[in-house]
């Protein structure tokens, strides 16, 4: 049997292991607590990540899908329709550039057959004396006018309506027209000096709907025509498409208000203030396709202060054939010119 310690030193040696084991127990306890804390945080973080991932999946499933244009067309089965729309738009653009009308826009009038030219002589309410002079000189009247139409040439005095519809000005024109039957009345146009550029749009647009002609001729009422010479020139150019014919000119833009030929929009013509090349307004000619272009696009065509500048601006953006013929220069000294100042 083991004996009890008898000395002090032996008792101290026996009690030392009990004294040194307390810190170890405490460290072990703290380690367990720390491990449990870290493990709990890791578990919590993992659980949070799982919850977040599930939430994102649910939101992704509920969010509507953004469809591309191709997806929508595939769903609707419109691939072929899309192709046909694009082709139709291309055809329409080409038709407009060439001045063609739709099939249902047939020309109305006395004859649906193709004629050579429609000659429109600008006139006004106070120009009856000038009209009578023309009727007695280069312009046929009565039966001679009908025979000229049988040859394929129509001549009409072109005029709009009074600002006060149905007044004495309109009535006088109607009475004169019933007698002479040589007017082309633009019902939608108001006849006024400041409205001359718009008159050009109305004339070409209405004429191309009324007569099926190769050429549409605009003539001022201050010139005399060599009618047979003009007809001969047009006959030679009958097969030329997109023709813009006249006495081509350019010149300075008048920017000072109050001066003759003042151009309110002078700033659009650049620093040099010079007009682009255009046919003189005294006598100019558009072929059928160009007149049709004016008709189709009349609502969007810009007009300037002068009709010849306006028409020239319309031709600028087209594949028009500019024909500069000085026989159409009414103020020239050529002996074979087709027009002269009255």
PDB file of C-alpha atoms in Angstrom, residues 90-331:
ATOM      1  CA  UNK A  90     -37.338  49.758-102.842  1.00  0.00           C
ATOM      2  CA  UNK A  91     -39.737  49.622-105.787  1.00  0.00           C
ATOM      3  CA  UNK A  92     -41.623  52.658-104.503  1.00  0.00           C
ATOM      4  CA  UNK A  93     -38.418  54.646-104.061  1.00  0.00           C
ATOM      5  CA  UNK A  94     -37.336  53.745-107.583  1.00  0.00           C
ATOM      6  CA  UNK A  95     -40.743  54.656-109.002  1.00  0.00           C
ATOM      7  CA  UNK A  96     -40.706  58.030-107.273  1.00  0.00           C
ATOM      8  CA  UNK A  97     -37.205  58.774-108.513  1.00  0.00           C
ATOM      9  CA  UNK A  98     -38.344  58.031-112.068  1.00  0.00           C
ATOM     10  CA  UNK A  99     -41.586  59.938-111.694  1.00  0.00           C
ATOM     11  CA  UNK A 100     -44.020  57.082-112.293  1.00  0.00           C
ATOM     12  CA  UNK A 101     -47.584  57.279-111.069  1.00  0.00           C
ATOM     13  CA  UNK A 102     -49.660  54.501-109.588  1.00  0.00           C
ATOM     14  CA  UNK A 103     -51.773  52.512-112.015  1.00  0.00           C
ATOM     15  CA  UNK A 104     -55.069  53.853-110.695  1.00  0.00           C
ATOM     16  CA  UNK A 105     -54.023  57.465-111.375  1.00  0.00           C
ATOM     17  CA  UNK A 106     -55.040  57.463-115.001  1.00  0.00           C
ATOM     18  CA  UNK A 107     -54.915  60.639-117.005  1.00  0.00           C
ATOM     19  CA  UNK A 108     -58.314  62.111-117.581  1.00  0.00           C
ATOM     20  CA  UNK A 109     -59.185  64.418-120.441  1.00  0.00           C
ATOM     21  CA  UNK A 110     -60.316  64.437-123.990  1.00  0.00           C
ATOM     22  CA  UNK A 111     -57.912  61.716-125.040  1.00  0.00           C
ATOM     23  CA  UNK A 112     -55.948  58.963-123.316  1.00  0.00           C
ATOM     24  CA  UNK A 113     -53.557  58.627-126.254  1.00  0.00           C
ATOM     25  CA  UNK A 114     -50.016  59.970-125.965  1.00  0.00           C
ATOM     26  CA  UNK A 115     -49.528  63.478-127.298  1.00  0.00           C
ATOM     27  CA  UNK A 116     -46.389  65.492-127.935  1.00  0.00           C
ATOM     28  CA  UNK A 117     -46.716  68.496-125.659  1.00  0.00           C
ATOM     29  CA  UNK A 118     -48.872  70.592-123.367  1.00  0.00           C
ATOM     30  CA  UNK A 119     -47.986  74.278-123.616  1.00  0.00           C
ATOM     31  CA  UNK A 120     -49.144  76.363-120.685  1.00  0.00           C
ATOM     32  CA  UNK A 121     -49.079  80.119-121.183  1.00  0.00           C
ATOM     33  CA  UNK A 122     -49.129  81.933-117.847  1.00  0.00           C
ATOM     34  CA  UNK A 123     -51.724  84.671-117.644  1.00  0.00           C
ATOM     35  CA  UNK A 124     -53.466  86.834-115.054  1.00  0.00           C
ATOM     36  CA  UNK A 125     -56.810  88.470-114.442  1.00  0.00           C
ATOM     37  CA  UNK A 126     -55.734  91.767-115.988  1.00  0.00           C
ATOM     38  CA  UNK A 127     -54.074  90.292-119.093  1.00  0.00           C
ATOM     39  CA  UNK A 128     -57.028  89.942-121.460  1.00  0.00           C
ATOM     40  CA  UNK A 129     -55.449  92.303-123.982  1.00  0.00           C
ATOM     41  CA  UNK A 130     -52.276  90.196-124.078  1.00  0.00           C
ATOM     42  CA  UNK A 131     -54.326  87.043-124.556  1.00  0.00           C
ATOM     43  CA  UNK A 132     -56.138  88.572-127.511  1.00  0.00           C
ATOM     44  CA  UNK A 133     -52.779  89.570-129.045  1.00  0.00           C
ATOM     45  CA  UNK A 134     -51.508  86.006-128.684  1.00  0.00           C
ATOM     46  CA  UNK A 135     -54.691  84.580-130.192  1.00  0.00           C
ATOM     47  CA  UNK A 136     -54.200  86.778-133.218  1.00  0.00           C
ATOM     48  CA  UNK A 137     -50.511  85.942-133.679  1.00  0.00           C
ATOM     49  CA  UNK A 138     -48.702  82.709-132.858  1.00  0.00           C
ATOM     50  CA  UNK A 139     -51.488  80.956-130.901  1.00  0.00           C
ATOM     51  CA  UNK A 140     -54.233  79.293-132.959  1.00  0.00           C
ATOM     52  CA  UNK A 141     -57.866  79.736-131.995  1.00  0.00           C
ATOM     53  CA  UNK A 142     -61.155  78.078-132.753  1.00  0.00           C
ATOM     54  CA  UNK A 143     -60.953  75.248-135.264  1.00  0.00           C
ATOM     55  CA  UNK A 144     -57.224  75.831-135.788  1.00  0.00           C
ATOM     56  CA  UNK A 145     -56.664  75.136-132.097  1.00  0.00           C
ATOM     57  CA  UNK A 146     -58.565  71.850-132.398  1.00  0.00           C
ATOM     58  CA  UNK A 147     -56.520  70.825-135.445  1.00  0.00           C
ATOM     59  CA  UNK A 148     -53.325  71.548-133.535  1.00  0.00           C
ATOM     60  CA  UNK A 149     -54.542  69.235-130.766  1.00  0.00           C
ATOM     61  CA  UNK A 150     -55.087  66.521-133.366  1.00  0.00           C
ATOM     62  CA  UNK A 151     -51.377  66.875-134.163  1.00  0.00           C
ATOM     63  CA  UNK A 152     -50.600  66.214-130.496  1.00  0.00           C
ATOM     64  CA  UNK A 153     -50.058  69.754-129.189  1.00  0.00           C
ATOM     65  CA  UNK A 154     -52.324  71.356-126.582  1.00  0.00           C
ATOM     66  CA  UNK A 155     -52.081  75.083-125.806  1.00  0.00           C
ATOM     67  CA  UNK A 156     -53.866  76.660-122.849  1.00  0.00           C
ATOM     68  CA  UNK A 157     -53.758  79.893-120.897  1.00  0.00           C
ATOM     69  CA  UNK A 158     -52.948  78.926-117.303  1.00  0.00           C
ATOM     70  CA  UNK A 159     -54.604  80.813-114.455  1.00  0.00           C
ATOM     71  CA  UNK A 160     -55.675  80.190-110.879  1.00  0.00           C
ATOM     72  CA  UNK A 161     -58.670  81.418-108.935  1.00  0.00           C
ATOM     73  CA  UNK A 162     -59.283  84.694-107.168  1.00  0.00           C
ATOM     74  CA  UNK A 163     -58.634  85.019-103.448  1.00  0.00           C
ATOM     75  CA  UNK A 164     -62.344  85.831-103.197  1.00  0.00           C
ATOM     76  CA  UNK A 165     -63.762  82.768-104.862  1.00  0.00           C
ATOM     77  CA  UNK A 166     -66.590  83.416-107.278  1.00  0.00           C
ATOM     78  CA  UNK A 167     -66.070  87.170-107.539  1.00  0.00           C
ATOM     79  CA  UNK A 168     -66.098  89.184-110.762  1.00  0.00           C
ATOM     80  CA  UNK A 169     -62.509  88.183-111.584  1.00  0.00           C
ATOM     81  CA  UNK A 170     -63.419  84.499-111.590  1.00  0.00           C
ATOM     82  CA  UNK A 171     -66.674  85.102-113.420  1.00  0.00           C
ATOM     83  CA  UNK A 172     -64.962  87.088-116.183  1.00  0.00           C
ATOM     84  CA  UNK A 173     -62.471  84.261-116.771  1.00  0.00           C
ATOM     85  CA  UNK A 174     -65.289  81.691-116.876  1.00  0.00           C
ATOM     86  CA  UNK A 175     -67.194  83.792-119.434  1.00  0.00           C
ATOM     87  CA  UNK A 176     -64.090  84.212-121.601  1.00  0.00           C
ATOM     88  CA  UNK A 177     -63.298  80.512-121.377  1.00  0.00           C
ATOM     89  CA  UNK A 178     -66.795  79.528-122.489  1.00  0.00           C
ATOM     90  CA  UNK A 179     -66.219  81.607-125.588  1.00  0.00           C
ATOM     91  CA  UNK A 180     -62.603  80.659-126.448  1.00  0.00           C
ATOM     92  CA  UNK A 181     -62.216  77.259-124.719  1.00  0.00           C
ATOM     93  CA  UNK A 182     -58.489  77.847-124.339  1.00  0.00           C
ATOM     94  CA  UNK A 183     -58.044  78.154-120.554  1.00  0.00           C
ATOM     95  CA  UNK A 184     -56.514  75.707-118.102  1.00  0.00           C
ATOM     96  CA  UNK A 185     -57.916  76.832-114.752  1.00  0.00           C
ATOM     97  CA  UNK A 186     -56.031  75.704-111.642  1.00  0.00           C
ATOM     98  CA  UNK A 187     -58.863  75.380-109.157  1.00  0.00           C
ATOM     99  CA  UNK A 188     -56.604  74.841-106.144  1.00  0.00           C
ATOM    100  CA  UNK A 189     -54.294  77.764-106.834  1.00  0.00           C
ATOM    101  CA  UNK A 190     -54.763  81.359-105.769  1.00  0.00           C
ATOM    102  CA  UNK A 191     -53.757  83.675-108.611  1.00  0.00           C
ATOM    103  CA  UNK A 192     -51.391  86.339-107.244  1.00  0.00           C
ATOM    104  CA  UNK A 193     -47.971  87.706-108.124  1.00  0.00           C
ATOM    105  CA  UNK A 194     -46.394  86.406-104.930  1.00  0.00           C
ATOM    106  CA  UNK A 195     -47.836  82.931-105.571  1.00  0.00           C
ATOM    107  CA  UNK A 196     -46.108  82.399-108.953  1.00  0.00           C
ATOM    108  CA  UNK A 197     -43.572  79.823-107.620  1.00  0.00           C
ATOM    109  CA  UNK A 198     -46.471  77.720-106.300  1.00  0.00           C
ATOM    110  CA  UNK A 199     -48.247  78.111-109.626  1.00  0.00           C
ATOM    111  CA  UNK A 200     -45.485  76.072-111.258  1.00  0.00           C
ATOM    112  CA  UNK A 201     -46.208  73.150-108.916  1.00  0.00           C
ATOM    113  CA  UNK A 202     -49.928  73.362-109.602  1.00  0.00           C
ATOM    114  CA  UNK A 203     -49.446  73.630-113.352  1.00  0.00           C
ATOM    115  CA  UNK A 204     -47.137  70.624-113.810  1.00  0.00           C
ATOM    116  CA  UNK A 205     -49.013  68.514-111.253  1.00  0.00           C
ATOM    117  CA  UNK A 206     -52.449  69.190-112.747  1.00  0.00           C
ATOM    118  CA  UNK A 207     -51.312  69.023-116.378  1.00  0.00           C
ATOM    119  CA  UNK A 208     -49.682  65.619-115.947  1.00  0.00           C
ATOM    120  CA  UNK A 209     -52.965  64.277-114.541  1.00  0.00           C
ATOM    121  CA  UNK A 210     -55.023  65.817-117.337  1.00  0.00           C
ATOM    122  CA  UNK A 211     -52.963  65.001-120.444  1.00  0.00           C
ATOM    123  CA  UNK A 212     -50.657  62.132-121.300  1.00  0.00           C
ATOM    124  CA  UNK A 213     -47.878  64.080-122.987  1.00  0.00           C
ATOM    125  CA  UNK A 214     -44.172  63.671-123.645  1.00  0.00           C
ATOM    126  CA  UNK A 215     -43.418  67.275-122.673  1.00  0.00           C
ATOM    127  CA  UNK A 216     -44.950  69.977-120.495  1.00  0.00           C
ATOM    128  CA  UNK A 217     -43.993  73.519-121.500  1.00  0.00           C
ATOM    129  CA  UNK A 218     -44.239  76.600-119.296  1.00  0.00           C
ATOM    130  CA  UNK A 219     -44.372  79.941-121.169  1.00  0.00           C
ATOM    131  CA  UNK A 220     -44.548  83.492-119.792  1.00  0.00           C
ATOM    132  CA  UNK A 221     -47.048  85.908-121.253  1.00  0.00           C
ATOM    133  CA  UNK A 222     -44.374  88.400-122.344  1.00  0.00           C
ATOM    134  CA  UNK A 223     -42.877  86.396-125.215  1.00  0.00           C
ATOM    135  CA  UNK A 224     -43.840  85.362-128.712  1.00  0.00           C
ATOM    136  CA  UNK A 225     -43.351  81.754-129.799  1.00  0.00           C
ATOM    137  CA  UNK A 226     -42.238  80.263-133.059  1.00  0.00           C
ATOM    138  CA  UNK A 227     -44.733  77.458-132.589  1.00  0.00           C
ATOM    139  CA  UNK A 228     -43.643  75.310-135.535  1.00  0.00           C
ATOM    140  CA  UNK A 229     -39.996  75.692-134.560  1.00  0.00           C
ATOM    141  CA  UNK A 230     -40.798  74.593-130.997  1.00  0.00           C
ATOM    142  CA  UNK A 231     -42.788  71.580-132.215  1.00  0.00           C
ATOM    143  CA  UNK A 232     -39.903  70.537-134.468  1.00  0.00           C
ATOM    144  CA  UNK A 233     -37.400  70.699-131.597  1.00  0.00           C
ATOM    145  CA  UNK A 234     -39.660  68.653-129.337  1.00  0.00           C
ATOM    146  CA  UNK A 235     -40.233  66.036-132.019  1.00  0.00           C
ATOM    147  CA  UNK A 236     -36.472  65.492-132.247  1.00  0.00           C
ATOM    148  CA  UNK A 237     -36.170  64.964-128.489  1.00  0.00           C
ATOM    149  CA  UNK A 238     -39.278  62.847-128.062  1.00  0.00           C
ATOM    150  CA  UNK A 239     -37.372  59.718-127.037  1.00  0.00           C
ATOM    151  CA  UNK A 240     -35.237  61.478-124.414  1.00  0.00           C
ATOM    152  CA  UNK A 241     -36.357  60.735-120.875  1.00  0.00           C
ATOM    153  CA  UNK A 242     -35.936  62.972-117.811  1.00  0.00           C
ATOM    154  CA  UNK A 243     -35.236  66.040-119.948  1.00  0.00           C
ATOM    155  CA  UNK A 244     -35.022  69.499-118.413  1.00  0.00           C
ATOM    156  CA  UNK A 245     -34.849  71.869-121.373  1.00  0.00           C
ATOM    157  CA  UNK A 246     -34.364  75.601-121.617  1.00  0.00           C
ATOM    158  CA  UNK A 247     -31.974  78.513-121.709  1.00  0.00           C
ATOM    159  CA  UNK A 248     -29.742  77.586-118.795  1.00  0.00           C
ATOM    160  CA  UNK A 249     -28.348  80.415-116.707  1.00  0.00           C
ATOM    161  CA  UNK A 250     -27.048  81.341-113.291  1.00  0.00           C
ATOM    162  CA  UNK A 251     -26.553  84.657-111.539  1.00  0.00           C
ATOM    163  CA  UNK A 252     -26.187  86.590-108.321  1.00  0.00           C
ATOM    164  CA  UNK A 253     -28.673  86.209-105.518  1.00  0.00           C
ATOM    165  CA  UNK A 254     -30.218  89.549-104.549  1.00  0.00           C
ATOM    166  CA  UNK A 255     -29.933  89.743-100.761  1.00  0.00           C
ATOM    167  CA  UNK A 256     -31.007  93.353-100.262  1.00  0.00           C
ATOM    168  CA  UNK A 257     -34.689  93.693 -99.443  1.00  0.00           C
ATOM    169  CA  UNK A 258     -36.591  96.113-101.630  1.00  0.00           C
ATOM    170  CA  UNK A 259     -34.508  95.524-104.749  1.00  0.00           C
ATOM    171  CA  UNK A 260     -35.917  93.744-107.838  1.00  0.00           C
ATOM    172  CA  UNK A 261     -35.574  89.942-107.722  1.00  0.00           C
ATOM    173  CA  UNK A 262     -35.010  89.999-103.953  1.00  0.00           C
ATOM    174  CA  UNK A 263     -34.558  86.495-102.537  1.00  0.00           C
ATOM    175  CA  UNK A 264     -35.697  86.275 -98.862  1.00  0.00           C
ATOM    176  CA  UNK A 265     -33.774  83.039 -98.371  1.00  0.00           C
ATOM    177  CA  UNK A 266     -30.546  84.328 -99.899  1.00  0.00           C
ATOM    178  CA  UNK A 267     -28.467  82.849 -97.068  1.00  0.00           C
ATOM    179  CA  UNK A 268     -29.191  79.328 -98.320  1.00  0.00           C
ATOM    180  CA  UNK A 269     -27.164  79.916-101.479  1.00  0.00           C
ATOM    181  CA  UNK A 270     -23.752  80.123 -99.809  1.00  0.00           C
ATOM    182  CA  UNK A 271     -21.184  82.814 -99.215  1.00  0.00           C
ATOM    183  CA  UNK A 272     -20.836  83.583-102.913  1.00  0.00           C
ATOM    184  CA  UNK A 273     -24.595  84.248-103.155  1.00  0.00           C
ATOM    185  CA  UNK A 274     -24.879  82.716-106.600  1.00  0.00           C
ATOM    186  CA  UNK A 275     -27.797  80.726-108.011  1.00  0.00           C
ATOM    187  CA  UNK A 276     -27.293  77.200-109.269  1.00  0.00           C
ATOM    188  CA  UNK A 277     -27.732  76.392-112.964  1.00  0.00           C
ATOM    189  CA  UNK A 278     -31.390  76.537-113.994  1.00  0.00           C
ATOM    190  CA  UNK A 279     -33.597  77.148-117.015  1.00  0.00           C
ATOM    191  CA  UNK A 280     -34.890  80.662-117.592  1.00  0.00           C
ATOM    192  CA  UNK A 281     -38.503  81.034-116.541  1.00  0.00           C
ATOM    193  CA  UNK A 282     -39.618  82.640-119.802  1.00  0.00           C
ATOM    194  CA  UNK A 283     -39.708  79.276-121.543  1.00  0.00           C
ATOM    195  CA  UNK A 284     -38.824  75.951-119.930  1.00  0.00           C
ATOM    196  CA  UNK A 285     -39.770  72.351-120.569  1.00  0.00           C
ATOM    197  CA  UNK A 286     -40.050  69.235-118.431  1.00  0.00           C
ATOM    198  CA  UNK A 287     -40.384  65.747-119.848  1.00  0.00           C
ATOM    199  CA  UNK A 288     -43.172  63.519-118.588  1.00  0.00           C
ATOM    200  CA  UNK A 289     -41.183  61.723-115.885  1.00  0.00           C
ATOM    201  CA  UNK A 290     -40.007  64.992-114.354  1.00  0.00           C
ATOM    202  CA  UNK A 291     -43.515  66.463-114.404  1.00  0.00           C
ATOM    203  CA  UNK A 292     -44.766  63.299-112.701  1.00  0.00           C
ATOM    204  CA  UNK A 293     -42.071  63.693-110.059  1.00  0.00           C
ATOM    205  CA  UNK A 294     -43.321  67.217-109.326  1.00  0.00           C
ATOM    206  CA  UNK A 295     -46.873  65.873-109.007  1.00  0.00           C
ATOM    207  CA  UNK A 296     -45.954  62.992-106.688  1.00  0.00           C
ATOM    208  CA  UNK A 297     -43.765  65.121-104.413  1.00  0.00           C
ATOM    209  CA  UNK A 298     -45.539  68.468-104.689  1.00  0.00           C
ATOM    210  CA  UNK A 299     -46.451  68.560-101.002  1.00  0.00           C
ATOM    211  CA  UNK A 300     -42.789  68.476 -99.929  1.00  0.00           C
ATOM    212  CA  UNK A 301     -41.144  70.516-102.698  1.00  0.00           C
ATOM    213  CA  UNK A 302     -39.644  73.790-101.500  1.00  0.00           C
ATOM    214  CA  UNK A 303     -40.444  77.009-103.384  1.00  0.00           C
ATOM    215  CA  UNK A 304     -38.293  80.123-103.484  1.00  0.00           C
ATOM    216  CA  UNK A 305     -39.099  83.694-104.463  1.00  0.00           C
ATOM    217  CA  UNK A 306     -38.983  82.926-108.208  1.00  0.00           C
ATOM    218  CA  UNK A 307     -40.566  80.088-110.152  1.00  0.00           C
ATOM    219  CA  UNK A 308     -37.547  79.285-112.348  1.00  0.00           C
ATOM    220  CA  UNK A 309     -35.299  79.012-109.266  1.00  0.00           C
ATOM    221  CA  UNK A 310     -37.865  76.796-107.571  1.00  0.00           C
ATOM    222  CA  UNK A 311     -38.113  74.441-110.553  1.00  0.00           C
ATOM    223  CA  UNK A 312     -34.321  74.337-110.851  1.00  0.00           C
ATOM    224  CA  UNK A 313     -34.013  73.376-107.182  1.00  0.00           C
ATOM    225  CA  UNK A 314     -36.408  70.462-107.725  1.00  0.00           C
ATOM    226  CA  UNK A 315     -34.292  69.182-110.609  1.00  0.00           C
ATOM    227  CA  UNK A 316     -31.052  69.398-108.596  1.00  0.00           C
ATOM    228  CA  UNK A 317     -31.678  66.190-106.683  1.00  0.00           C
ATOM    229  CA  UNK A 318     -32.771  64.129-109.694  1.00  0.00           C
ATOM    230  CA  UNK A 319     -31.053  62.271-112.494  1.00  0.00           C
ATOM    231  CA  UNK A 320     -32.378  64.911-114.871  1.00  0.00           C
ATOM    232  CA  UNK A 321     -30.789  65.529-118.252  1.00  0.00           C
ATOM    233  CA  UNK A 322     -30.040  69.249-118.508  1.00  0.00           C
ATOM    234  CA  UNK A 323     -30.401  70.429-122.094  1.00  0.00           C
ATOM    235  CA  UNK A 324     -29.064  73.951-122.539  1.00  0.00           C
ATOM    236  CA  UNK A 325     -30.336  75.154-125.916  1.00  0.00           C
ATOM    237  CA  UNK A 326     -29.804  78.838-126.691  1.00  0.00           C
ATOM    238  CA  UNK A 327     -32.650  78.705-129.168  1.00  0.00           C
ATOM    239  CA  UNK A 328     -34.774  78.963-126.003  1.00  0.00           C
ATOM    240  CA  UNK A 329     -32.976  82.169-124.961  1.00  0.00           C
ATOM    241  CA  UNK A 330     -35.694  84.636-125.909  1.00  0.00           C
ATOM    242  CA  UNK A 331     -33.415  87.677-125.601  1.00  0.00           C
TER     243      UNK A 331
END
